[in-house]
Structure formats: structure tokens, C-alpha cells
């Protein structure tokens, strides 16, 4: 486990964000630098980060539907072939985007 994710809400705009809190000893700044330059509909947006003495806080796009892992856990018996096709297409598109940016 690399950290905990919390739901945050901007006080003025009321926009929701995910804030990932990571212990500084687990930080990979190269990964953050790469992720901060990505822009694809199938990859969660990264908006910025800030830190205190112990932790770094990464501000990310809030995925209201949750993670794919959680979806699979909760719906394992109800997943159709069409749902699998949709998710595999989205994942393949995201991976292709990452490889294009090599």
C-alpha cells in the first residue's frame, strides 16, 4: 500500500478531488513528474502536490465510479462480455497513449 486516498471538496467551486496522502519515504518523484504531463480521458488527471514534514499530498481528479479493481470485486457475477470489451478497450487506449509518449 502506497498511501491513502481521501475525498476533498473545493470550498468555492464545490468541485470534488481525490487527495492521495503518501509517506515521504515512499515517494517516487520521477513517476509524479511523468504523470503530471499526461492528458488522456482514460488516465486520472493529476493537478498538483504539496507536502508537510511527513507526507506528500497529491491532488488528483476524483473518479466518482471508483477503481476498476473495486468494480470487479463488487460486480464479479454480473459482468457481461460487453462490459469486458468496454474496459479492455479503455485500458488498451490508455496503454497505447503511454507508449506513444515513450
XYZ file of N, CA and C in Angstrom:
306
model
N 0.844 -1.179 0.000
C 0.000 0.000 0.000
C 0.887 1.239 0.000
N 0.634 2.134 -0.939
C 1.495 3.300 -1.110
C 0.914 4.567 -0.502
N -0.270 4.497 0.067
C -0.874 5.682 0.662
C -2.366 5.516 0.793
N -2.993 6.543 1.304
C -4.442 6.554 1.449
C -5.021 7.654 0.574
N -6.210 7.419 0.059
C -6.872 8.400 -0.795
C -8.119 8.901 -0.082
N -8.265 10.233 -0.091
C -9.397 10.875 0.570
C -10.153 11.746 -0.414
N -11.430 11.898 -0.191
C -12.260 12.784 -0.986
C -12.159 14.183 -0.398
N -11.911 15.168 -1.266
C -11.852 16.561 -0.835
C -12.785 17.380 -1.718
N -13.251 18.498 -1.180
C -14.138 19.375 -1.942
C -13.621 20.805 -1.854
N -13.495 21.450 -3.007
C -13.067 22.840 -3.062
C -14.142 23.710 -2.432
N -13.758 24.592 -1.530
C -14.738 25.376 -0.779
C -15.559 26.329 -1.643
N -14.980 26.873 -2.697
C -15.688 27.849 -3.522
C -16.452 27.174 -4.662
N -15.737 26.354 -5.449
C -16.357 25.738 -6.627
C -17.178 24.501 -6.288
N -16.956 23.933 -5.110
C -17.589 22.690 -4.656
C -17.178 21.475 -5.486
N -16.153 21.649 -6.322
C -15.615 20.555 -7.139
C -14.985 19.502 -6.231
N -15.187 18.227 -6.558
C -14.593 17.136 -5.789
C -13.234 16.755 -6.378
N -12.325 16.395 -5.491
C -10.989 15.941 -5.865
C -10.620 14.742 -5.000
N -9.693 13.954 -5.495
C -9.098 12.889 -4.692
C -7.751 13.409 -4.210
N -7.476 13.213 -2.934
C -6.179 13.601 -2.378
C -5.506 12.336 -1.868
N -4.391 11.998 -2.498
C -3.635 10.825 -2.087
C -2.533 11.274 -1.135
N -2.500 10.676 0.053
C -1.512 11.022 1.074
C -0.483 9.890 1.118
N 0.768 10.248 0.852
C 1.841 9.262 0.775
C 2.949 9.654 1.741
N 3.434 8.686 2.510
C 4.579 8.904 3.384
C 5.779 9.272 2.523
N 6.535 10.269 2.930
C 7.662 10.747 2.122
C 8.674 9.653 1.784
N 8.777 8.636 2.610
C 9.730 7.564 2.329
C 9.289 6.696 1.147
N 8.024 6.814 0.726
C 7.505 6.018 -0.387
C 7.334 6.825 -1.672
N 7.861 8.036 -1.723
C 7.653 8.931 -2.854
C 8.549 8.558 -4.024
N 7.967 8.588 -5.225
C 8.714 8.418 -6.465
C 8.485 9.688 -7.283
N 9.390 10.662 -7.175
C 9.212 11.950 -7.843
C 9.250 11.842 -9.360
N 9.971 10.860 -9.886
C 10.014 10.673 -11.336
C 8.630 10.273 -11.854
N 7.970 9.383 -11.122
C 6.619 8.967 -11.507
C 5.668 10.162 -11.486
N 5.770 11.008 -10.458
C 4.926 12.196 -10.382
C 5.190 13.124 -11.562
N 6.459 13.347 -11.890
C 6.820 14.235 -12.993
C 6.246 13.740 -14.314
N 6.314 12.440 -14.548
C 5.758 11.868 -15.782
C 4.242 12.001 -15.788
N 3.604 11.618 -14.692
C 2.136 11.641 -14.612
C 1.590 13.058 -14.766
N 2.300 14.053 -14.281
C 1.809 15.427 -14.340
C 1.728 15.963 -15.767
N 2.379 15.301 -16.716
C 2.343 15.739 -18.117
C 1.395 14.905 -18.979
N 0.678 13.985 -18.379
C -0.244 13.143 -19.138
C -1.612 13.798 -19.255
N -2.255 13.566 -20.387
C -3.608 14.073 -20.580
C -4.348 13.107 -21.507
N -5.115 12.214 -20.911
C -5.868 11.221 -21.672
C -7.150 10.923 -20.911
N -8.237 10.721 -21.641
C -9.532 10.501 -20.993
C -9.569 9.230 -20.150
N -8.644 8.311 -20.359
C -8.636 7.058 -19.608
C -7.576 7.015 -18.511
N -6.960 8.164 -18.234
C -5.960 8.265 -17.171
C -6.379 9.405 -16.253
N -6.406 9.131 -14.958
C -6.806 10.140 -13.973
C -5.864 11.339 -14.059
N -6.442 12.550 -14.103
C -5.640 13.773 -14.153
C -4.976 14.050 -12.814
N -3.785 14.574 -12.898
C -3.008 14.953 -11.719
C -2.912 16.474 -11.735
N -3.352 17.133 -10.657
C -3.417 18.592 -10.635
C -2.276 19.250 -9.877
N -1.675 18.569 -8.948
C -0.575 19.174 -8.203
C -0.264 18.393 -6.953
N 0.702 18.917 -6.191
C 1.054 18.266 -4.929
C 1.576 19.316 -3.955
N 1.497 18.984 -2.693
C 2.065 19.803 -1.633
C 2.497 18.854 -0.533
N 3.256 19.350 0.427
C 3.793 18.440 1.436
C 3.920 19.121 2.797
N 4.091 18.277 3.804
C 4.455 18.723 5.141
C 5.678 17.902 5.551
N 5.996 17.867 6.825
C 7.205 17.177 7.277
C 7.193 15.672 7.019
N 6.013 15.039 7.068
C 5.929 13.580 6.972
C 5.382 13.066 5.652
N 4.494 13.819 5.017
C 3.738 13.289 3.885
C 3.723 14.229 2.691
N 3.450 13.643 1.541
C 3.140 14.413 0.342
C 1.673 14.171 0.025
N 1.022 15.212 -0.447
C -0.404 15.180 -0.760
C -0.542 15.431 -2.258
N -1.090 14.464 -2.959
C -1.223 14.565 -4.408
C -2.687 14.812 -4.739
N -2.946 15.925 -5.413
C -4.297 16.323 -5.787
C -4.610 15.765 -7.174
N -5.647 14.928 -7.228
C -5.986 14.239 -8.469
C -7.470 14.391 -8.790
N -7.783 14.081 -10.031
C -9.178 14.026 -10.472
C -9.925 12.985 -9.640
N -11.122 13.323 -9.223
C -11.949 12.392 -8.470
C -12.678 11.471 -9.445
N -12.488 10.179 -9.303
C -13.166 9.182 -10.142
C -14.409 8.720 -9.389
N -15.536 9.322 -9.689
C -16.770 9.080 -8.928
C -17.189 7.614 -8.938
N -16.847 6.901 -9.990
C -17.246 5.490 -10.076
C -16.267 4.561 -9.377
N -15.181 5.102 -8.850
C -14.221 4.287 -8.117
C -13.228 3.593 -9.026
N -12.486 2.684 -8.458
C -11.442 1.982 -9.201
C -12.012 0.774 -9.948
N -11.303 0.386 -10.984
C -11.683 -0.810 -11.733
C -11.610 -2.031 -10.819
N -10.612 -2.073 -9.970
C -10.461 -3.202 -9.045
C -11.698 -3.348 -8.161
N -12.152 -2.257 -7.596
C -13.329 -2.289 -6.724
C -14.585 -2.683 -7.522
N -14.690 -2.166 -8.748
C -15.822 -2.522 -9.609
C -15.859 -4.027 -9.850
N -14.707 -4.602 -10.167
C -14.644 -6.044 -10.430
C -15.001 -6.846 -9.189
N -14.527 -6.411 -8.034
C -14.849 -7.105 -6.781
C -16.351 -7.093 -6.509
N -16.969 -5.959 -6.726
C -18.388 -5.801 -6.383
C -19.353 -6.362 -7.417
N -18.878 -6.587 -8.642
C -19.783 -6.989 -9.726
C -19.358 -8.265 -10.436
N -18.478 -9.022 -9.823
C -17.887 -10.175 -10.477
C -18.920 -11.088 -11.142
N -20.029 -11.336 -10.512
C -21.035 -12.269 -11.045
C -21.958 -11.651 -12.088
N -21.825 -10.351 -12.329
C -22.743 -9.664 -13.236
C -22.041 -8.999 -14.417
N -20.779 -9.308 -14.625
C -20.023 -8.675 -15.702
C -20.289 -9.409 -17.008
N -20.742 -8.640 -17.991
C -21.047 -9.212 -19.302
C -19.846 -9.056 -20.237
N -19.907 -9.738 -21.343
C -18.850 -9.626 -22.346
C -18.732 -8.194 -22.858
N -19.865 -7.496 -23.015
C -19.836 -6.112 -23.486
C -19.118 -5.194 -22.492
N -19.312 -5.426 -21.208
C -18.613 -4.632 -20.193
C -17.116 -4.895 -20.269
N -16.744 -6.156 -20.422
C -15.328 -6.508 -20.544
C -14.730 -5.835 -21.781
N -15.430 -5.860 -22.898
C -14.949 -5.220 -24.125
C -14.703 -3.733 -23.905
N -15.632 -3.070 -23.233
C -15.513 -1.625 -22.971
C -14.271 -1.331 -22.131
N -14.110 -2.052 -21.018
C -12.961 -1.801 -20.151
C -11.639 -2.160 -20.827
N -11.610 -3.246 -21.568
C -10.379 -3.634 -22.270
C -10.022 -2.597 -23.337
N -11.027 -2.064 -24.003
C -10.788 -1.011 -24.986
C -10.209 0.230 -24.322
N -10.779 0.637 -23.189
C -10.287 1.813 -22.458
C -8.858 1.599 -21.964
N -8.588 0.428 -21.414
C -7.244 0.126 -20.914
C -6.248 0.108 -22.074
N -6.620 -0.541 -23.174
C -5.735 -0.604 -24.341
C -5.439 0.793 -24.884
N -6.450 1.643 -24.899
C -6.275 3.022 -25.358
C -5.308 3.782 -24.454
N -5.438 3.620 -23.146
C -4.548 4.298 -22.200
C -3.112 3.797 -22.349
N -2.941 2.494 -22.495
C -1.594 1.929 -22.655
C -0.979 2.417 -23.974
N -1.757 2.450 -25.046
C -1.254 2.954 -26.329
C -0.819 4.413 -26.191
N -1.600 5.224 -25.507
C -1.247 6.621 -25.266
C 0.088 6.722 -24.526
N 0.262 5.899 -23.490
C 1.519 5.924 -22.743
C 2.708 5.527 -23.611
N 2.529 4.527 -24.459
C 3.613 4.077 -25.316
C 3.949 5.116 -26.382
N 2.964 5.867 -26.842
C 3.202 6.922 -27.825
C 4.090 8.029 -27.241
N 4.019 8.197 -25.925
C 4.776 9.258 -25.248
C 6.157 8.793 -24.815
N 6.533 7.613 -25.170
C 7.799 6.999 -24.781
C 8.873 8.009 -24.783
